[in-house]
Short mmCIF file of C-alpha atoms in Angstrom, two decimals:
data_model
loop_
_atom_site.label_atom_id
_atom_site.label_comp_id
_atom_site.label_asym_id
_atom_site.label_seq_id
_atom_site.Cartn_x
_atom_site.Cartn_y
_atom_site.Cartn_z
CA MET A 1 74.78 69.32 71.97
CA THR A 2 74.56 71.32 75.21
CA GLN A 3 77.12 70.58 77.92
CA ALA A 4 76.00 69.69 81.45
CA PRO A 5 76.53 72.55 83.94
CA GLY A 6 79.35 70.71 85.72
CA SER A 7 81.07 69.84 82.46
CA ALA A 8 80.73 73.43 81.21
CA ARG A 9 82.29 74.78 84.41
CA ALA A 10 85.17 72.31 84.10
CA THR A 11 85.74 73.39 80.51
CA ARG A 12 85.78 77.07 81.50
CA ARG A 13 88.24 76.36 84.31
CA ARG A 14 90.50 74.45 81.96
CA HIS A 15 90.48 77.26 79.44
CA ASP A 16 91.02 79.83 82.20
CA ARG A 17 94.13 77.96 83.36
CA GLU A 18 95.48 77.80 79.81
CA ILE A 19 94.77 81.46 79.17
CA ILE A 20 96.33 82.60 82.45
CA ALA A 21 99.41 80.40 82.02
CA LEU A 22 100.13 81.94 78.60
CA ALA A 23 98.65 85.42 78.90
CA VAL A 24 100.23 86.57 82.18
CA PRO A 25 103.84 86.11 81.01
CA ALA A 26 102.86 87.41 77.56
CA PHE A 27 101.42 90.51 79.23
CA GLY A 28 104.75 91.30 80.84
CA ALA A 29 106.64 90.77 77.60
CA LEU A 30 104.21 92.82 75.52
CA VAL A 31 104.08 95.68 78.01
CA ALA A 32 107.87 95.96 77.88
CA GLU A 33 107.75 96.96 74.20
CA PRO A 34 105.75 100.19 74.58
CA LEU A 35 107.61 100.83 77.82
CA PHE A 36 110.73 101.24 75.67
CA VAL A 37 109.03 104.19 73.96
CA MET A 38 107.51 105.48 77.20
CA ALA A 39 110.93 105.44 78.91
CA ASP A 40 112.41 107.33 75.99
CA SER A 41 109.49 109.79 76.08
CA ALA A 42 109.84 110.39 79.82
CA ILE A 43 113.58 111.02 79.57
CA VAL A 44 113.53 113.04 76.34
CA GLY A 45 110.39 114.97 77.36
CA HIS A 46 112.34 116.78 80.06
CA LEU A 47 114.86 117.99 77.48
CA GLY A 48 112.12 120.16 75.94
CA THR A 49 108.92 120.12 73.86
CA PRO A 50 110.72 120.21 70.46
CA GLN A 51 112.75 117.14 71.45
CA LEU A 52 109.61 115.30 72.56
CA ALA A 53 107.82 116.30 69.37
CA GLY A 54 110.77 115.02 67.32
CA LEU A 55 110.75 111.77 69.27
CA GLY A 56 107.01 111.45 68.57
CA VAL A 57 107.53 111.58 64.80
CA ALA A 58 110.62 109.33 64.80
CA SER A 59 109.01 106.77 67.13
CA ALA A 60 105.96 106.51 64.87
CA LEU A 61 108.23 105.83 61.89
CA LEU A 62 110.36 103.30 63.76
CA THR A 63 107.38 101.50 65.23
CA THR A 64 105.93 101.26 61.75
CA ALA A 65 109.20 99.94 60.33
CA VAL A 66 109.19 97.11 62.88
CA SER A 67 105.46 96.49 63.23
CA VAL A 68 104.75 95.98 59.53
CA PHE A 69 106.77 92.79 59.91
CA VAL A 70 104.95 91.58 63.01
CA PHE A 71 103.75 88.68 60.85
CA LEU A 72 107.15 87.19 61.65
CA ALA A 73 105.75 86.54 65.13
CA TYR A 74 102.08 86.00 64.32
CA ALA A 75 102.41 83.61 61.38
CA THR A 76 105.17 81.67 63.13
CA THR A 77 103.11 81.29 66.30
CA ALA A 78 100.16 79.88 64.35
CA ALA A 79 102.28 77.48 62.28
CA VAL A 80 104.38 76.24 65.19
CA SER A 81 101.41 75.77 67.53
CA ARG A 82 99.56 73.70 64.89
CA ARG A 83 102.54 71.37 64.67
CA VAL A 84 102.74 71.21 68.45
CA GLY A 85 99.12 70.04 68.42
CA ALA A 86 100.05 67.49 65.75
CA LYS A 87 103.05 66.32 67.86
CA ASP A 88 105.69 67.34 65.28
CA LEU A 89 108.19 69.49 67.20
CA GLY A 90 111.12 69.07 64.83
CA SER A 91 109.36 70.60 61.83
CA ALA A 92 107.83 73.26 64.08
CA ILE A 93 111.23 74.60 65.11
CA ARG A 94 112.62 74.23 61.58
CA GLN A 95 109.86 76.52 60.35
CA GLY A 96 110.74 78.96 63.11
CA MET A 97 114.37 79.05 61.95
CA ASP A 98 113.18 79.94 58.46
CA GLY A 99 111.31 82.86 60.00
CA ILE A 100 114.44 84.07 61.80
CA TRP A 101 116.49 84.04 58.59
CA LEU A 102 113.69 85.95 56.85
CA ALA A 103 113.71 88.48 59.71
CA LEU A 104 117.43 89.14 59.32
CA LEU A 105 117.10 89.65 55.57
CA LEU A 106 114.18 92.05 55.92
CA GLY A 107 115.93 93.98 58.70
CA VAL A 108 119.00 94.66 56.57
CA LEU A 109 116.81 95.90 53.71
CA VAL A 110 114.86 98.26 55.99
CA VAL A 111 118.04 99.79 57.44
CA ALA A 112 119.46 100.31 53.94
CA PHE A 113 116.35 102.35 53.10
CA ALA A 114 115.86 104.19 56.39
CA LEU A 115 119.33 105.72 56.79
CA PRO A 116 119.39 107.86 53.61
CA ALA A 117 115.62 108.48 53.61
CA ALA A 118 115.36 109.79 57.21
CA PRO A 119 115.06 113.54 56.37
CA TRP A 120 112.44 112.87 53.69
CA LEU A 121 110.41 110.60 55.99
CA VAL A 122 110.42 113.18 58.79
CA ASP A 123 109.35 115.92 56.38
CA LEU A 124 106.57 113.68 55.05
CA PHE A 125 105.15 113.54 58.58
CA GLY A 126 104.95 117.32 58.71
CA ALA A 127 107.34 117.82 61.63
CA SER A 128 107.97 121.48 62.47
CA GLY A 129 111.31 123.16 61.80
CA THR A 130 112.21 122.98 65.49
CA ALA A 131 111.31 119.29 65.90
CA ALA A 132 112.64 117.90 62.59
CA PRO A 133 116.40 117.85 63.43
CA TYR A 134 115.75 115.88 66.59
CA ALA A 135 113.51 113.46 64.71
CA VAL A 136 116.14 112.82 62.03
CA THR A 137 118.87 112.22 64.62
CA TYR A 138 116.77 109.76 66.61
CA LEU A 139 115.52 107.96 63.49
CA ARG A 140 118.94 107.39 61.91
CA ILE A 141 120.52 105.98 65.05
CA SER A 142 117.56 103.86 66.16
CA ALA A 143 117.18 102.34 62.68
CA LEU A 144 120.31 100.30 63.44
CA GLY A 145 118.27 98.30 65.95
CA ILE A 146 115.59 97.26 63.44
CA PRO A 147 117.24 93.94 62.40
CA ALA A 148 117.52 93.00 66.08
CA MET A 149 113.85 93.68 66.70
CA LEU A 150 112.77 91.63 63.68
CA ILE A 151 114.87 88.72 64.94
CA VAL A 152 113.16 89.14 68.32
CA LEU A 153 109.74 89.00 66.63
CA ALA A 154 110.49 85.77 64.77
CA ALA A 155 112.10 84.06 67.76
CA THR A 156 109.22 85.12 69.99
CA GLY A 157 106.81 83.48 67.54
CA VAL A 158 108.69 80.20 67.84
CA LEU A 159 108.52 80.22 71.64
CA ARG A 160 104.87 81.26 71.74
CA GLY A 161 103.99 78.45 69.35
CA LEU A 162 105.76 76.06 71.70
CA GLN A 163 103.42 77.38 74.45
CA ASN A 164 106.35 79.16 76.13
CA THR A 165 105.64 82.78 77.01
CA ARG A 166 107.87 82.88 80.10
CA THR A 167 111.18 83.20 78.26
CA PRO A 168 109.97 86.22 76.23
CA LEU A 169 108.91 87.78 79.54
CA TYR A 170 112.37 87.39 81.07
CA VAL A 171 114.09 88.76 77.97
CA ALA A 172 111.69 91.70 77.69
CA VAL A 173 112.08 92.70 81.33
CA GLY A 174 115.85 92.54 81.05
CA GLY A 175 115.75 94.59 77.86
CA PHE A 176 113.51 97.23 79.41
CA LEU A 177 115.73 97.63 82.47
CA ALA A 178 118.85 97.87 80.30
CA ASN A 179 117.15 100.37 78.01
CA GLY A 180 116.13 102.64 80.88
CA ALA A 181 119.55 102.55 82.50
CA LEU A 182 121.38 103.17 79.22
CA ASN A 183 119.04 106.01 78.27
CA ALA A 184 119.56 107.82 81.57
CA LEU A 185 123.32 107.27 81.42
CA LEU A 186 123.78 108.40 77.82
CA VAL A 187 121.25 111.27 77.78
CA TYR A 188 122.16 112.91 81.08
CA GLY A 189 125.40 111.27 82.22
CA ALA A 190 127.19 111.48 78.87
CA GLY A 191 125.27 114.57 77.75
CA LEU A 192 124.34 113.08 74.37
CA GLY A 193 120.76 114.37 74.43
CA ILE A 194 118.27 112.67 72.15
CA ALA A 195 121.08 110.78 70.39
CA GLY A 196 121.94 109.10 73.70
CA SER A 197 118.37 107.88 74.05
CA ALA A 198 118.55 106.32 70.59
CA TRP A 199 121.90 104.60 71.22
CA GLY A 200 120.69 103.20 74.54
CA THR A 201 117.68 101.63 72.85
CA VAL A 202 119.76 100.13 70.02
CA ILE A 203 122.20 98.48 72.45
CA ALA A 204 119.33 96.99 74.49
CA GLN A 205 117.61 95.67 71.35
CA TRP A 206 120.69 93.81 70.08
CA ALA A 207 121.26 92.31 73.51
CA MET A 208 117.70 90.95 73.46
CA ALA A 209 118.18 89.47 69.98
CA PHE A 210 121.35 87.69 71.09
CA VAL A 211 119.60 86.06 74.05
CA TYR A 212 116.71 84.89 71.85
CA LEU A 213 119.09 83.37 69.31
CA VAL A 214 120.86 81.41 72.04
CA VAL A 215 117.54 80.00 73.30
CA VAL A 216 116.18 79.06 69.86
CA VAL A 217 119.45 77.54 68.64
CA ARG A 218 119.59 75.32 71.73
CA GLY A 219 116.03 74.17 71.06
CA ALA A 220 116.81 73.45 67.42
CA ARG A 221 119.80 71.29 68.34
CA ARG A 222 117.78 69.44 70.99
CA HIS A 223 115.09 68.47 68.45
CA GLY A 224 117.41 67.91 65.50
CA ALA A 225 116.24 70.93 63.48
CA SER A 226 118.65 72.41 60.95
CA LEU A 227 120.07 75.88 61.57
CA ARG A 228 121.01 76.54 57.96
CA PRO A 229 118.96 78.93 55.81
CA ASP A 230 116.58 77.11 53.48
CA LEU A 231 115.39 79.20 50.54
CA ALA A 232 112.23 77.16 50.05
CA GLY A 233 111.37 77.47 53.73
CA ILE A 234 112.09 81.21 53.75
CA ARG A 235 109.83 81.69 50.72
CA ALA A 236 107.09 79.63 52.40
CA SER A 237 107.35 81.80 55.53
CA ALA A 238 107.07 84.93 53.40
CA ARG A 239 104.00 83.60 51.57
CA ALA A 240 102.28 82.63 54.82
CA GLY A 241 102.91 86.09 56.24
CA ALA A 242 101.86 88.09 53.17
CA PRO A 243 98.17 88.53 54.15
CA LEU A 244 99.19 89.51 57.68
CA LEU A 245 101.64 91.99 56.19
CA ILE A 246 98.77 93.62 54.28
CA ARG A 247 96.70 93.64 57.46
CA THR A 248 99.52 95.21 59.46
CA LEU A 249 100.38 97.76 56.78
CA SER A 250 96.77 98.92 56.84
CA LEU A 251 96.86 99.20 60.64
CA ARG A 252 100.16 101.06 60.59
CA ALA A 253 98.78 103.39 57.91
CA ILE A 254 96.00 104.27 60.33
CA LEU A 255 98.50 105.13 63.07
CA MET A 256 100.72 107.09 60.68
CA ILE A 257 97.76 109.09 59.39
CA ALA A 258 96.80 109.88 62.99
CA THR A 259 100.34 111.05 63.79
CA ALA A 260 100.54 113.12 60.59
CA VAL A 261 97.23 114.83 61.40
CA ALA A 262 98.39 115.51 64.98
CA ALA A 263 101.68 116.98 63.69
CA ARG A 264 99.73 119.48 61.60
CA LEU A 265 97.75 120.57 64.64
CA GLY A 266 100.93 122.01 66.22
CA ASP A 267 103.87 121.04 68.47
CA ALA A 268 101.73 120.89 71.61
CA ASP A 269 99.25 118.54 69.94
CA ILE A 270 101.85 116.21 68.46
CA ALA A 271 103.63 116.10 71.83
CA ALA A 272 100.31 115.32 73.55
CA HIS A 273 99.53 112.76 70.86
CA GLN A 274 102.86 111.04 71.59
CA ILE A 275 101.91 110.77 75.26
CA VAL A 276 98.41 109.44 74.52
CA LEU A 277 99.74 107.06 71.88
CA SER A 278 102.29 105.70 74.36
CA LEU A 279 99.49 104.85 76.78
CA TRP A 280 97.35 103.47 73.92
CA SER A 281 100.21 101.15 72.97
CA LEU A 282 100.65 100.05 76.57
CA LEU A 283 96.94 99.24 76.89
CA SER A 284 96.86 97.55 73.49
CA PHE A 285 99.74 95.27 74.33
CA ALA A 286 98.18 94.47 77.69
CA LEU A 287 94.95 93.40 75.99
CA ASP A 288 96.91 91.63 73.28
CA ALA A 289 98.30 89.26 75.93
CA ILE A 290 95.01 87.36 75.76
CA ALA A 291 95.23 87.42 71.97
CA ILE A 292 98.74 85.92 72.15
CA ALA A 293 97.35 83.13 74.30
CA GLY A 294 94.59 82.76 71.71
CA GLN A 295 97.05 82.36 68.85
CA ALA A 296 98.92 79.58 70.64
CA ILE A 297 95.86 77.81 72.08
CA ILE A 298 93.69 77.98 68.96
CA GLY A 299 96.54 76.78 66.74
CA ARG A 300 97.20 73.85 69.07
CA TYR A 301 93.53 72.80 69.16
CA LEU A 302 93.18 73.01 65.40
CA GLY A 303 96.44 71.10 64.88
CA ALA A 304 95.04 68.38 67.14
CA GLU A 305 91.80 68.46 65.10
CA ASP A 306 89.71 69.54 68.10
CA SER A 307 87.30 72.07 66.58
CA GLN A 308 85.01 72.14 69.62
CA GLY A 309 87.94 72.93 71.89
CA ALA A 310 88.83 75.81 69.58
CA ARG A 311 85.27 77.18 69.71
CA ASP A 312 85.11 76.93 73.50
CA ALA A 313 88.49 78.60 73.90
CA CYS A 314 87.44 81.45 71.59
CA ARG A 315 84.25 82.06 73.57
CA ARG A 316 86.09 82.12 76.89
CA MET A 317 88.77 84.47 75.63
CA VAL A 318 86.12 86.95 74.47
CA HIS A 319 84.80 87.05 78.04
CA TRP A 320 88.32 87.76 79.26
CA GLY A 321 88.73 90.51 76.68
CA ILE A 322 85.56 92.32 77.75
CA ALA A 323 86.41 92.15 81.46
CA SER A 324 90.00 93.30 80.89
CA GLY A 325 88.87 96.21 78.74
CA ILE A 326 86.46 97.45 81.41
CA VAL A 327 89.12 97.29 84.11
CA LEU A 328 91.73 99.10 81.99
CA GLY A 329 89.24 101.77 80.98
CA LEU A 330 88.42 102.53 84.59
CA LEU A 331 92.11 102.69 85.47
CA VAL A 332 92.73 105.24 82.72
CA VAL A 333 89.88 107.45 83.99
CA VAL A 334 91.28 107.41 87.51
CA ALA A 335 94.97 107.76 86.63
CA ARG A 336 94.91 110.19 83.68
CA PRO A 337 95.52 113.38 85.76
CA LEU A 338 98.56 111.66 87.30
CA PHE A 339 99.89 110.14 84.08
CA ILE A 340 100.59 113.25 81.98
CA PRO A 341 103.00 115.03 84.42
CA LEU A 342 105.34 112.04 84.09
CA PHE A 343 106.10 113.20 80.55
CA THR A 344 105.80 116.99 80.48
CA SER A 345 105.21 120.11 82.55
CA ASP A 346 103.94 122.08 79.52
CA SER A 347 100.36 123.20 80.30
CA ALA A 348 99.39 123.30 76.60
CA VAL A 349 100.42 119.66 76.15
CA HIS A 350 98.58 118.73 79.35
CA ASP A 351 95.33 120.41 78.23
CA ALA A 352 95.45 118.69 74.84
CA ALA A 353 96.14 115.22 76.24
CA LEU A 354 93.63 115.12 79.12
CA PRO A 355 90.34 114.86 77.13
CA ALA A 356 91.93 112.57 74.53
CA LEU A 357 92.76 110.12 77.31
CA LEU A 358 89.08 110.02 78.26
CA VAL A 359 88.25 108.81 74.73
CA VAL A 360 90.91 106.12 75.12
CA ALA A 361 89.31 104.99 78.38
CA VAL A 362 85.78 104.70 76.97
CA VAL A 363 86.79 102.53 74.02
CA GLN A 364 88.83 99.96 75.99
CA PRO A 365 86.07 97.29 76.29
CA VAL A 366 85.72 97.37 72.49
CA CYS A 367 89.49 97.04 72.19
CA GLY A 368 89.44 94.01 74.48
CA VAL A 369 87.13 92.05 72.16
CA VAL A 370 88.92 93.24 69.01
CA TYR A 371 92.33 92.04 70.13
CA VAL A 372 91.01 88.68 71.29
CA LEU A 373 89.20 87.95 68.01
CA ASP A 374 92.20 89.17 66.05
CA GLY A 375 94.38 86.66 67.93
CA VAL A 376 91.89 83.83 67.44
CA LEU A 377 91.77 84.32 63.68
CA MET A 378 95.56 84.62 63.50
CA GLY A 379 95.93 81.39 65.43
CA ALA A 380 93.59 79.78 62.92
CA GLY A 381 95.71 81.05 60.01
CA ASP A 382 92.82 83.16 58.70
CA GLY A 383 95.15 85.83 57.33
CA PRO A 384 93.33 86.66 54.07
CA TYR A 385 90.15 87.64 55.92
CA LEU A 386 92.10 89.75 58.40
CA ALA A 387 93.77 91.57 55.51
CA GLY A 388 90.44 92.39 53.86
CA ALA A 389 88.84 93.48 57.12
CA MET A 390 91.66 95.89 57.91
CA ILE A 391 91.52 97.43 54.43
CA ILE A 392 87.84 98.19 55.05
CA THR A 393 88.73 99.73 58.42
CA LEU A 394 91.40 101.93 56.81
CA ALA A 395 88.89 103.11 54.22
CA VAL A 396 86.50 104.25 56.96
CA PHE A 397 89.13 105.84 59.23
CA THR A 398 91.07 107.86 56.65
CA PRO A 399 88.41 110.43 55.69
CA ALA A 400 87.29 110.76 59.32
CA ALA A 401 90.83 111.60 60.46
CA LEU A 402 91.67 113.91 57.57
CA LEU A 403 88.56 115.99 58.27
CA VAL A 404 89.68 116.76 61.85
CA PRO A 405 91.87 119.82 61.05
CA HIS A 406 89.07 121.28 58.92
CA LEU A 407 86.14 120.62 61.25
CA GLY A 408 87.91 121.44 64.51
CA GLY A 409 87.89 119.48 67.74
CA GLY A 410 91.65 119.15 67.89
CA LEU A 411 93.33 116.09 69.35
CA THR A 412 90.15 114.89 71.06
CA ALA A 413 88.35 114.66 67.71
CA LEU A 414 91.30 112.78 66.23
CA TRP A 415 91.07 110.19 68.99
CA GLY A 416 87.34 110.02 68.37
CA ALA A 417 88.25 108.86 64.87
CA MET A 418 90.52 106.24 66.45
CA ALA A 419 87.55 105.00 68.50
CA LEU A 420 85.49 104.74 65.31
CA MET A 421 88.27 102.65 63.79
CA MET A 422 88.05 100.15 66.66
CA VAL A 423 84.27 99.84 66.31
CA VAL A 424 84.64 98.98 62.62
CA ARG A 425 87.24 96.35 63.48
CA LEU A 426 84.88 94.88 66.07
CA LEU A 427 82.08 94.48 63.53
CA THR A 428 84.24 92.78 60.89
CA LEU A 429 85.89 90.37 63.33
CA TRP A 430 82.66 89.50 65.14
CA LEU A 431 80.98 88.57 61.85
CA ARG A 432 83.83 86.23 60.94
CA SER A 433 83.97 84.57 64.35
CA ARG A 434 80.22 83.91 64.24
CA SER A 435 80.44 82.30 60.80
CA GLY A 436 82.77 79.50 61.92
CA ARG A 437 84.61 79.59 58.58
CA TRP A 438 87.90 80.15 60.37
CA ILE A 439 87.85 76.62 61.80
CA VAL A 440 90.15 74.50 59.62
CA THR A 441 91.82 71.56 61.39
CA GLY A 442 95.12 69.77 60.70
CA ALA A 443 98.87 70.34 61.03
CA SER A 444 98.69 73.00 58.30
CA ARG A 445 95.87 75.15 57.00
#
């Protein structure tokens, strides 16, 4: 049944208000995460190219260690928002507490592995002899902040599911400011070099985790939700997140392969890759703000058994994704000559990064749609499909990236392979969204 023009406009305006109310604060919170790495890169980059190259390898490993468990946020957002739609706040927060306990357990296990394995992991990434010591130092210290970041992920999922993206914004901004100040103080003021940058980040991360725990615990007490760990609930959270873990592992494998290929191109290329990847992360998180809104909104509509509302919201968010991608792409084209000098004065690094940034700019509209559809399907709890789609994407990207050192083209060709990866993701997600099979209503999927 076709809506009347006036009714259609009213529906679009309603969805626009919902998207803006959730996406704008989410944008600020999401941008703060890559800004942690960018602040570290800007400060460490002026210590020298080997230090920046070491940071590039260590940051990729650390980001992977945290991001493979991003299901702690995504799965929790979907589950909590469904129960919000079904008007069951007590069980929603209880499920969020299970996610937080799971986050703490996983964080301890990751640290126990990362500390002794740091030299082996850095060597696996092909870091040069000059960059490797700096990478090991940064990795071992920063690993101590991993449990804090996993707690932040789980607690953020609870608040997003409750349609609250403002609190994560405030915490993220505070964490970013503290991280920048601590990095400058410890790197230059205390003369600790790259180790100071790592310690500053760890302190900021644990401060953020503490604030989140205070907020969530207060909410749990207000709604009568238990704070104690529940083994059955923790296992249920792990099962719900398993497909998203597979999806994220595949995505992180793509980024690790890209970094490993860049490392084998030379110190200038891996340093340039770190700069480009920092901007890529910033843009990705900016676009993902609409996807975060999608997770919360879609879950709420499906929990309230409003399938048409979910379809309309999905359609409107795709429009937002396209427009945002075009705007960001144009900004990258205009700002790229000004962006690189913030991180390095090395002409070789500058020459390698400049054309790669142009590739990043061109693919942004595709990225906008990909992130939106990814968020919609996550909000619907369609994890198994997302896992399969990302495995297909990994299978296409891997040979394309590994051929770069043999066929030439340098860092620009490597980022061309990254653009191909996003096109494959677009195709798989678009097919699923068109099928309508993701629409399953009720308080649980």
